[in-house]
Structures are given as structure tokens and as C-alpha cells.
XYZ file of C-alpha atoms in Angstrom:
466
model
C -23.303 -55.009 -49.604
C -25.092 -52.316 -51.816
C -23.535 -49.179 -52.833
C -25.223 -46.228 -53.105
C -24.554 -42.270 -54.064
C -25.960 -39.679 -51.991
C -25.800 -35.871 -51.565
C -25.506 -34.210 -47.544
C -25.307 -30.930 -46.183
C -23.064 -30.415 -43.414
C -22.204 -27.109 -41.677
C -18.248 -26.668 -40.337
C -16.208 -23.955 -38.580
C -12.251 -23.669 -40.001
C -9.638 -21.152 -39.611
C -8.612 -20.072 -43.364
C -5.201 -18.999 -42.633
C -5.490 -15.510 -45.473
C -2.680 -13.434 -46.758
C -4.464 -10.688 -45.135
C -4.646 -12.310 -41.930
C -0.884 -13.285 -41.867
C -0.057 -9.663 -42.638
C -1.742 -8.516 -39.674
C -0.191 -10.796 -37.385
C 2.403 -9.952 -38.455
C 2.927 -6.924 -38.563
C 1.297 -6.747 -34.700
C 4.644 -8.502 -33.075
C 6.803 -5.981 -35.182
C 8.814 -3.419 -32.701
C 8.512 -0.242 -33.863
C 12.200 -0.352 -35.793
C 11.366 -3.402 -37.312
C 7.867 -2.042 -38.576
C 9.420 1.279 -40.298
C 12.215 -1.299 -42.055
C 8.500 -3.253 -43.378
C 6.597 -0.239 -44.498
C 9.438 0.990 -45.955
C 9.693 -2.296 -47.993
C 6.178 -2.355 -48.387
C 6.598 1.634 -50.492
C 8.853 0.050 -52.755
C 6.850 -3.239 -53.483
C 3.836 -1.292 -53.702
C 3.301 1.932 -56.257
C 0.084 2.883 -54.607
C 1.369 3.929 -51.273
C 2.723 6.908 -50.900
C 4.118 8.176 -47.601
C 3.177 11.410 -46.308
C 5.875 13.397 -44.318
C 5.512 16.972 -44.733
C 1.901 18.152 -43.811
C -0.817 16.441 -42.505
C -4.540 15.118 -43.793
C -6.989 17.372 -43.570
C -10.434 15.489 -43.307
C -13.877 15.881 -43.705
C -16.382 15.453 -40.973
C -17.487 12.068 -42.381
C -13.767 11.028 -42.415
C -12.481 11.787 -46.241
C -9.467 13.436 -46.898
C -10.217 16.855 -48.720
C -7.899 18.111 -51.355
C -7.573 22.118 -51.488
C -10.737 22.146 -49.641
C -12.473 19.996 -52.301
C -14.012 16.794 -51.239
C -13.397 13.577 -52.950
C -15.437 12.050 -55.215
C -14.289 8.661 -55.949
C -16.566 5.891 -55.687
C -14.240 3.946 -54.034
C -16.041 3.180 -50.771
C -12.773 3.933 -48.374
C -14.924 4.249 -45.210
C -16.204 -0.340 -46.352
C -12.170 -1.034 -45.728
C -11.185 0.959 -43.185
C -14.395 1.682 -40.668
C -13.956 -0.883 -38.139
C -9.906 -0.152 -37.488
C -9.720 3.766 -38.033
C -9.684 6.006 -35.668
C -11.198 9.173 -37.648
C -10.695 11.591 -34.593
C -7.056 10.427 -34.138
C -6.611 12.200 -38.407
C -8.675 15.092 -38.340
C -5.732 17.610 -38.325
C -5.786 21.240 -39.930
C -3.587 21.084 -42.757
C -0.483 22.762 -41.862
C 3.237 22.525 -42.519
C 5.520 20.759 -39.767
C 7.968 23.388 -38.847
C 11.418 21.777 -38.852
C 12.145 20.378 -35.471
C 16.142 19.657 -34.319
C 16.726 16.915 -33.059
C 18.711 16.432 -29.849
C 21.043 13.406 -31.373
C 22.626 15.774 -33.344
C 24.038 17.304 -30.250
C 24.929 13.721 -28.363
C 28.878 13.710 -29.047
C 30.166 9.809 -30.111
C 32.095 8.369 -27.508
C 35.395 7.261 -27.438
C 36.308 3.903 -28.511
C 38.821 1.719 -26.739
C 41.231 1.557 -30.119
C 41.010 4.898 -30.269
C 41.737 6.010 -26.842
C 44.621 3.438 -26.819
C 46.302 4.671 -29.954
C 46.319 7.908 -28.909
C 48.319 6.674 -25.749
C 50.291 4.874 -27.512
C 51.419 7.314 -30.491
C 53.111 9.486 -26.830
C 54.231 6.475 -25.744
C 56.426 4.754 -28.507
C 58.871 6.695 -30.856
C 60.050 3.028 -32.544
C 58.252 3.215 -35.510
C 58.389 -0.635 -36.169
C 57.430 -1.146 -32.429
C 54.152 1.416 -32.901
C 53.383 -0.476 -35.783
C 52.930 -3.759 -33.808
C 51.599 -1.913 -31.222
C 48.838 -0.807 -33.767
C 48.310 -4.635 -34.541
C 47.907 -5.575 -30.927
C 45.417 -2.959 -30.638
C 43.163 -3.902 -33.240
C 43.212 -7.309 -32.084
C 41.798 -7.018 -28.575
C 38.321 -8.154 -27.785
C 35.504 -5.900 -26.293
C 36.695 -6.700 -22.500
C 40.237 -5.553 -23.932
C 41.775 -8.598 -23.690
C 44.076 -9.457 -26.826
C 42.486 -12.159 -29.136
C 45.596 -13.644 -31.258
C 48.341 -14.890 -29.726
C 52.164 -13.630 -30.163
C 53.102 -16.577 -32.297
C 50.151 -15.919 -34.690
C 51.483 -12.067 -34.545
C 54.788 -12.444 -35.163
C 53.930 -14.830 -38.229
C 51.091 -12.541 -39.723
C 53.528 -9.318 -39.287
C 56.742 -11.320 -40.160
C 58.794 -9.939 -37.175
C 60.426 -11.567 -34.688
C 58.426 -12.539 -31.319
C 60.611 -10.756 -29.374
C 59.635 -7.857 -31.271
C 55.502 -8.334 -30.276
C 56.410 -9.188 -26.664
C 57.824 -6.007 -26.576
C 55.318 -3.969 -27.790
C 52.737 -6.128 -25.861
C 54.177 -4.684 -22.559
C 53.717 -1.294 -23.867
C 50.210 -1.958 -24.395
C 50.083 -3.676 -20.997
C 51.169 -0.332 -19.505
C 47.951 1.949 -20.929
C 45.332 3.264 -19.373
C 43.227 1.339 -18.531
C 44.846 -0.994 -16.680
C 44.486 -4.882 -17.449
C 43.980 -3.857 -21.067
C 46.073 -6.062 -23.455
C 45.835 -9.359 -21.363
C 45.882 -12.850 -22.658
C 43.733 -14.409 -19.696
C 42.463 -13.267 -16.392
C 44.820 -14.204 -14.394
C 47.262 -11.689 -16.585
C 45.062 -9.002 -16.276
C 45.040 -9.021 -12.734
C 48.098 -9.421 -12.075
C 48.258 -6.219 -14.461
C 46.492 -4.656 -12.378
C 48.082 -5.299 -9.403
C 51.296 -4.088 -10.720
C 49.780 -0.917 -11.525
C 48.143 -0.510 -8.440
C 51.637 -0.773 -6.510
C 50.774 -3.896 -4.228
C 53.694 -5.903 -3.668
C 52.064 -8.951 -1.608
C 53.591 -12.537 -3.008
C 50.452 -14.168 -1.578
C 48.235 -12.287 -3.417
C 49.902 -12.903 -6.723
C 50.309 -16.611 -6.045
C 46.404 -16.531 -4.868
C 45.590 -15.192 -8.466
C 47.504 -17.630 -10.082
C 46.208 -20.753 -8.886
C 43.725 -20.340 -6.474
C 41.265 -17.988 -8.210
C 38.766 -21.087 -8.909
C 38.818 -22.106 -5.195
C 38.105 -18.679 -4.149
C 34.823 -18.170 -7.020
C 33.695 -21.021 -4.837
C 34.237 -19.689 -1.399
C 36.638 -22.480 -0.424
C 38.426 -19.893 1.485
C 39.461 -22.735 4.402
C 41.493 -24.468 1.135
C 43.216 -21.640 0.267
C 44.446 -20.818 3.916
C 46.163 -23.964 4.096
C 47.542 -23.848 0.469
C 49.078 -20.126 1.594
C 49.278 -20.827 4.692
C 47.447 -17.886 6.460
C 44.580 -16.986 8.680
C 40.975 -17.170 7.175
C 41.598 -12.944 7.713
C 44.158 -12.504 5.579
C 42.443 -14.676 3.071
C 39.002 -12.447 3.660
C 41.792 -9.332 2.972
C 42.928 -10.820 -0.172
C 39.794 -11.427 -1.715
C 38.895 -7.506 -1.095
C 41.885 -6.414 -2.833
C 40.858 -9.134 -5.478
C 36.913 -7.720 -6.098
C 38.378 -4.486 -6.268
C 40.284 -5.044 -9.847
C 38.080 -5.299 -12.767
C 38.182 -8.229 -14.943
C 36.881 -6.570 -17.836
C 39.065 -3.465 -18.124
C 37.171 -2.352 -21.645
C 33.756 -2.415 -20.298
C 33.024 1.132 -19.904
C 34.469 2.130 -23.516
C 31.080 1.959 -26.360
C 31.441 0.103 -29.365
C 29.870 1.362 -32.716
C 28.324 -2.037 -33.359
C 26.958 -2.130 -29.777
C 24.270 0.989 -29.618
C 21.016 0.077 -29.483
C 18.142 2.206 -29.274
C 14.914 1.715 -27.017
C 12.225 3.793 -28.903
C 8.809 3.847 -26.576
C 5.677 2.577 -28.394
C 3.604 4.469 -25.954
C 4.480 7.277 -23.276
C 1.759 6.986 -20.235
C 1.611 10.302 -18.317
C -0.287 11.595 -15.192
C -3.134 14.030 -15.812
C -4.459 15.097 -12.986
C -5.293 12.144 -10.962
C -5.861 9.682 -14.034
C -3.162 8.089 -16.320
C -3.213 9.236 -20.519
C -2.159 6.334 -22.489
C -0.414 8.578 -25.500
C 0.644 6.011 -29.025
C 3.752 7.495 -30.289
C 2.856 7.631 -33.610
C 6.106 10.241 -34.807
C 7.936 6.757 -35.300
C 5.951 5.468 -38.008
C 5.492 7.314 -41.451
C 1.807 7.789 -42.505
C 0.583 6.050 -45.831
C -2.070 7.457 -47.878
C -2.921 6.180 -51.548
C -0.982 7.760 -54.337
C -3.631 10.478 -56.142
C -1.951 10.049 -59.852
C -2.421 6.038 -59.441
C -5.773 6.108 -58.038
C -7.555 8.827 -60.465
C -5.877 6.230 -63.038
C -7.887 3.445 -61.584
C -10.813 5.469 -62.306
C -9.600 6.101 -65.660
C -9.401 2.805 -66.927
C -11.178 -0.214 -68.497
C -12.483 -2.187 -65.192
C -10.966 -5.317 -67.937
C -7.893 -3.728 -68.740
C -4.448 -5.419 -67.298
C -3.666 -2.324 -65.640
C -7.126 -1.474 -64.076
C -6.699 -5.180 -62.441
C -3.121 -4.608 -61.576
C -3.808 -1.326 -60.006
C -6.965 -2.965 -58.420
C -5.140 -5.857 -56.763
C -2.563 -3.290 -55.560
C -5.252 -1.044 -54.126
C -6.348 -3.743 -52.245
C -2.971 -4.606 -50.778
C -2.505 -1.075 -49.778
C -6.104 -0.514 -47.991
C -5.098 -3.620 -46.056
C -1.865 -2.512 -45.350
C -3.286 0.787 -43.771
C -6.111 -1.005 -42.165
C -3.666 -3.296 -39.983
C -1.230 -0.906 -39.167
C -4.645 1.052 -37.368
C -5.346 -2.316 -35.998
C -2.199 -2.555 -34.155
C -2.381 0.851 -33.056
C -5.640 0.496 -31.337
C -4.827 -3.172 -30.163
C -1.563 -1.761 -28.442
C -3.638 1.428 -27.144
C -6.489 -1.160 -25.407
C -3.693 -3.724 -24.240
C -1.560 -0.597 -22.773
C -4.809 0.969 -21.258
C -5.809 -2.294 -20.015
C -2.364 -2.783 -17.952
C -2.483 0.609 -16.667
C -5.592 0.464 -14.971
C -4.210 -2.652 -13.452
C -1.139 -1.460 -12.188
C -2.167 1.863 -11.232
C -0.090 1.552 -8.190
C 3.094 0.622 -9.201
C 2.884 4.422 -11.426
C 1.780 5.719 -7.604
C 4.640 3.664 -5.460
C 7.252 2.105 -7.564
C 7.743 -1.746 -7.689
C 6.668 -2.088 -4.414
C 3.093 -1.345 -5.986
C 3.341 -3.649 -8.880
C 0.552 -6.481 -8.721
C 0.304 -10.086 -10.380
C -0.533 -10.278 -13.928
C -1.109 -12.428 -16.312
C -2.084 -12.646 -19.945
C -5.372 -14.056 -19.795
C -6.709 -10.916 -17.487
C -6.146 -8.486 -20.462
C -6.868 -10.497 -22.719
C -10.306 -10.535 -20.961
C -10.335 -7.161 -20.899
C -9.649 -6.211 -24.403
C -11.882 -9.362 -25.508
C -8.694 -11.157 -27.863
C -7.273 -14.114 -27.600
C -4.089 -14.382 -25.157
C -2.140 -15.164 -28.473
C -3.071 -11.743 -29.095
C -2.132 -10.339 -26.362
C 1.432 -11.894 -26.184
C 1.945 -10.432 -29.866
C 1.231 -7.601 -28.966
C 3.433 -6.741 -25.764
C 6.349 -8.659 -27.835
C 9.368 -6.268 -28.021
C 7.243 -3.156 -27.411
C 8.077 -0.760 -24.700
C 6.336 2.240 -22.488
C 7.762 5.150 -20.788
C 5.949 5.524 -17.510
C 6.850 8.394 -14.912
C 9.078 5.515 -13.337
C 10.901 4.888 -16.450
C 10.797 2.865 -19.773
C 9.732 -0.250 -19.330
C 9.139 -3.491 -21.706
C 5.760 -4.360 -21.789
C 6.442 -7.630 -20.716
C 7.578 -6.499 -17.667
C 3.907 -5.784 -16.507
C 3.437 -9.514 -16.347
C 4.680 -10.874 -13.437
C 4.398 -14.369 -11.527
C 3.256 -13.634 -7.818
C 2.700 -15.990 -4.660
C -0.374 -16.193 -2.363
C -0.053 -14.270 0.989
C -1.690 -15.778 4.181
C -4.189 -13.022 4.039
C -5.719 -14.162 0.420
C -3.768 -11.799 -1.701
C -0.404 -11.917 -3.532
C 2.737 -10.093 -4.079
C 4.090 -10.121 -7.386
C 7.944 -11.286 -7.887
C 9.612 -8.359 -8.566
C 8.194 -7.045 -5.289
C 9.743 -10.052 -3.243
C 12.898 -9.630 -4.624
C 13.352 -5.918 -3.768
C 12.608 -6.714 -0.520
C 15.075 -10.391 -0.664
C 17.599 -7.423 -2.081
C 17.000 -4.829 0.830
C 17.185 -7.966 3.140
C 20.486 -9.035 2.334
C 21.820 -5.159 1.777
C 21.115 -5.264 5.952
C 22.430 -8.459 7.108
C 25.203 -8.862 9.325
C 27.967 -9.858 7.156
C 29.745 -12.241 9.423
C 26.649 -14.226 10.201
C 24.799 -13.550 6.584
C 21.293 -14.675 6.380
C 20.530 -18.408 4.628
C 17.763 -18.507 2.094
C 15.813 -20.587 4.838
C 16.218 -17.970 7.311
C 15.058 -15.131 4.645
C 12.117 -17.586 3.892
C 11.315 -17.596 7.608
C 11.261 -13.480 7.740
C 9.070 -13.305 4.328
C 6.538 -15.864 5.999
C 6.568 -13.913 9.034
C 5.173 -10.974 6.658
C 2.668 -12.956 5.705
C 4.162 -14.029 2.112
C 4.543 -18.048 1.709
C 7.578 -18.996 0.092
C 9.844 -22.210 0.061
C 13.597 -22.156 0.437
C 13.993 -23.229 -2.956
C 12.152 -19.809 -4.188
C 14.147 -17.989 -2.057
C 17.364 -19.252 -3.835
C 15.789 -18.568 -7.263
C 15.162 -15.298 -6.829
C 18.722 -14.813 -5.106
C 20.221 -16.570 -8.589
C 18.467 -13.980 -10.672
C 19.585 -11.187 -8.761
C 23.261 -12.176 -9.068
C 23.652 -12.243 -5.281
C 25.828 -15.259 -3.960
C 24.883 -17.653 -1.362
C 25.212 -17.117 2.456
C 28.911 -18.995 2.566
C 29.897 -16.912 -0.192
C 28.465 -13.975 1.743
C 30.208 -14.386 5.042
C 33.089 -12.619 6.194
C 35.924 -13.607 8.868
């Protein structure tokens, strides 16, 4: 066999994977927290950005900033980087000084938190000092439902007192407002509860000490034998039951717990069309530093510096340039869903339609990967509310008519359904299917008890009453 060397041309298409590129994708799936954190690292890795707070760019009419009403003369060709992203109109503001604005979290007041509104209590409750003391333990210790997360033992050892000593102040803690708080288990708190409350029914207390299990699982025929009582008084029992809260710390905030839901996008009705407005107060606008870049100018194109600077320069423009690419991404995505669910903005969720990511994606001509980045963690206040993006993308089922109803919609009306029903003969999920096809929406049994799970609504045997 005869070797030979020979030279071919061949064409191929790849995917090259570029810092750049990575950048941008990144910083498209960023929520708008998470992108001020990165731009705010990006300032201090980067001496050519500079951030500009108080006024705003003034620009020319072929989009250059003017300084002092002087136009710029670099050669730097900013309008090669930046004119396929920017949106020149969105910039050309007079240059003026923000006036000061208050903001209304400075007049929110911090609420209370549970140790707090228990030591309080407790400082008018207990005149022992050694007793307050281990009082003050206790309260420290107790979870965020307020039940207490070491055990007396491990107390008594850690404080070096005797456990008589922390079972005593545990019942003083048992006794604050609110009740339950201070429990070791459920049962405990309540029984708590009860106590406070002023029942005084042995069958109830024996019910919440051993049969709570059997009556989570509606085997309310089980317990009637076990306490030997009608299926009534066992339907009367489990009222008094759903009536004590099992988390008695639930409605007391927690520093570590407050989250903040900051709208990418507010969509608001002018006239008869919807304005898709980018919140761009959120965000901190960068601009290239003036000292750095006349230095650019300045020096040898060979010089370590001019190169550093350079390479820098280039960072930043590309920096700027994706940040205005997920802007007008989010604005066409945004747009894109509003025109689609147009009547869920007129009607509510009984308005909201089937979508799915391919049909913007269509739209906006991206990929669905795209797409997906950029509804990820991103939210819209409508004139129904603030909504996740995501929440625009629902699953829906085909109607006998051709059309479909979107999930959400279903479920309102499985929820209204059930809100009706006659509660000693409850509907099954085969009888809601039945209705639901009888409106012309096909469903199985199985879909029906999906949707039930999700809304947290039991079954029909858990349902029933006697």
C-alpha cells in the first residue's frame, strides 16, 4: 500500500465557546440583585469603568456623549462596539442633576421578632433572676415555628443547673403569648393550646396523643372505635383540632428571612395598548473612565500600559454592550408575552392562554435556550400583580372545540369547584373530571388529582363530613 501526502480544503461550522460570549450568557440569567452584586465586582476588577450616579449622559444626535457641550474627539470608534445592542434613544437625556428622592423603606418600621416579643413577656412575668436567666436560654433556643430545639437535659448541662430548674422555667415559656410557643413536639403544642384555650374534653387530649396520624389520614372510623364515639363527635374533634395552629411562630419575621422581589419590568395600560417599561433605576450605569481613556490616547500603542489599558477597554465596551443586550432581549421577550397574554391583563387568570418557549422564541428570532435564560428569576409587575416570568408559561389541555385552557385556569375553576361542593357528599376527582368534560375541557382522573395535590386540597374522603 503506497503512502502519499496531500493538501485539502474543507469548510466547517463550530461553536467557539469566547470569553465574551460566556459573559453574556451570563450575565442574561442574572436577577437583577445578582447583576448589581456582578457589576459591582466588575468596578473593582476593572479601572476603566466608572459608574455614573449623579447626573445623566447628555448625547449627541449621532449618539456620543458630549462633555460641557463639547463633542468628543477620540478616535476610538464607540458607535463599531456598541451599534448593534444600544439603544441611543433610550440615553439621550438633558444633563441634569437627580434631585434627591426618599425612599419609602425608610419609613417601613422592622417587625417584631419572636425572641423579642417573648422576652419582653417574660421580663413581667418572672422576678427569679436565675429562673429569667434560663428562661432567656430557652428563648434563644426555639426554632422559627417556636418550638424549642435542645432538650432539658442538654440545658441543664450547658447552664449547669439543675433540670428541675429548666422545667420550670420551660412552663413559663409554655404560658406566653402565643400559645404553643416553647413546645418540644406537636403533640405538646397542642395540647398547649388546648389548655389555653380552656377545653377540658379527655377525648380530645387522648385523640392528640395517639391518634393524630390516623386522623392526617382520614381514618376517622379507627379512631371512633379506639375512643369509642360516634363518627360526629370524631368530625367535632377534628374541628377543634384544625383550629389550633401547629406552627405558633409563623406570623413573627425573621431578619434572615426578608427577601425582596424587585420587578425587572413594570407593564402598564395606556390607553387600550400595554407599555412594556425596563426598570432600569436598579442597575447603575457604566461609562468609561475620562482620565484612563485620554491616557490611552496618550500613550505608546507598544507601551505595557497602552496594552493594559487596551485589553481593559475592551473588557469594559463588552461589558456595556451585554448588559444593553439583556436589556433589549428582556424588553422583546416581555413584549413578546404580552401580546400573547393580552387577556389575562384584561380578565385575570381566567384569561391566561397556553405558552410555551418555542412561540417566543419564534417571535423574538433566539434560540429557546435564550429564551429560558432570559425569563430565569426575572419578574414583572402587571396591573394584576408581580408576577415571575415563568409564570407566563403554562402547560394547557385541548378542549373538544380545538382550543385549550391553560393549567392555572383549570385549577381556579377545580378550586371554585370544590369551594361549592356539598361537604357531606364531596365531589371525587372522577366526578370533577366528568363536570370539566362536560365544559368541553378533556381531562383524566389522574390530572384531576394532580392539580388537586398542587393546590394543597385533600382528597374527597378527607373532604367529607359526618
Amino acid at each position: 500500500m503506497q503512502m502519499n501526502y496531500s493538501l485539502t480544503l474543507s469548510q466547517t461550522q463550530k461553536l467557539l465557546m469566547t470569553p465574551e460570549l460566556r459573559q453574556a450568557i451570563t450575565i442574561l440569567q442574572l436577577s437583577s440583585l445578582e447583576l448589581c452584586d456582578y457589576i459591582e465586582q466588575e468596578l473593582l476588577n476593572n479601572p476603566l469603568l466608572d459608574k455614573e450616579e449623579d447626573e445623566y449622559m447628555a448625547f449627541s444626535e449621532d449618539g456620543m456623549r458630549v462633555d460641557e457641550g463639547k463633542a468628543n474627539e477620540d478616535t476610538i470608534e464607540w458607535e463599531e462596539y456598541l451599534q448593534d445592542y444600544f439603544d441611543w434613544d433610550f440615553l439621550r437625556f438633558p444633563k441634569e442633576r437627580k434631585e434627591e428622592e426618599t425612599s419609602f423603606e425608610n419609613f417601613v418600621s422592622a417587625n417584631q421578632t419572636l425572641q423579642e416579643y417573648l422576652l419582653m413577656q417574660l421580663r413581667l412575668a418572672v422576678a427569679d433572676k436565675k429562673i429569667f436567666k434560663i428562661g432567656e436560654f430557652l428563648i434563644g433556643n426555639l426554632d422559627k415555628n417556636g418550638y424549642l430545639a435542645v432538650s432539658v437535659q442538654e440545658a441543664a448541662r450547658i447552664l449547669r443547673v439543675r433540670e428541675e430548674e429548666v422545667e420550670k422555667a420551660l412552663k413559663v415559656v409554655q404560658t406566653l403569648d402565643p400559645p404553643g410557643v416553647g413546645a418540644r413536639n406537636l403533640q405538646e403544642c397542642l395540647l398547649i393550646q388546648v389548655e389555653h384555650k380552656g377545653i377540658k374534653d379527655h377525648k380530645l387530649n387522648e385523640l392528640i396523643k395517639h391518634h393524630l396520624e390516623d386522623l392526617a389520614e382520614a381514618r376517622y372510623t379507627r379512631i371512633a372505635e379506639k375512643l369509642n364515639v360516634p363518627l360526629s363527635k370524631v368530625q367535632e374533634l377534628k374541628d377543634i383540632v384544625l383550629s389550633l395552629d401547629p406552627k405558633p411562630a409563623r406570623n413573627f419575621s425573621s431578619a434572615n428571612e426578608i427577601q425582596y422581589v424587585i420587578p425587572d419590568a413594570v407593564i402598564e395600560k395606556v390607553g387600550n395598548e400595554y407599555v412594556v417599561i425596563m426598570n432600569d433605576s436598579v442597575t447603575p450605569r457604566l461609562s468609561i473612565n475620562p482620565y484612563y481613556r485620554s491616557l490611552l490616547m496618550s500613550e505608546d500603542k507598544e507601551s505595557l500600559t497602552s496594552k493594559f489599558l487596551t485589553r481593559k477597554l475592551e473588557a469594559a465596551l463588552w461589558l456595556i454592550k451585554s448588559l444593553e443586550q439583556r436589556r433589549m432581549t428582556l424588553y422583546k421577550v416581555i413584549k413578546a408575552i404580552v401580546e400573547v397574554q393580552r387577556d389575562f391583563l384584561e380578565k385575570g387568570i381566567s384569561g391566561l392562554k397556553p405558552l410555551t418557549l418555542k412561540q417566543i422564541a419564534d417571535v423574538v428570532g433566539v434560540h429557546e435556550s435564550t429564551v429560558s435564560r432570559a425569563i430565569s428569576g426575572k419578574y414583572v409587575q402587571t396591573p394584576r400583580g408581580v408576577f415571575e416570568l415563568k409564570f407566563f408559561f403554562q402547560n394547557g389541555l385541548e378542549n373538544e372545540n380545538g382550543s385549550s385552557t391553560c393549567a392555572e385556569t383549570i385549577k381556579k375553576m377545580l378550586k371554585e369547584m370544590i369551594s361549592n361542593e356539598d361537604p357531606y357528599n364531596p365531589l371525587s376527582d372522577q366526578m370533577i373530571a366528568d363536570d370539566l368534560k362536560k365544559k368541553g375541557i378533556r381531562i383524566s382522573r389522574r390530572t384531576v388529582a394532580k392539580y388537586r395535590e398542587q393546590l394543597g386540597i385533600p382528597s374527597s374522603a378527607k373532604r367529607k363530613r359526618y
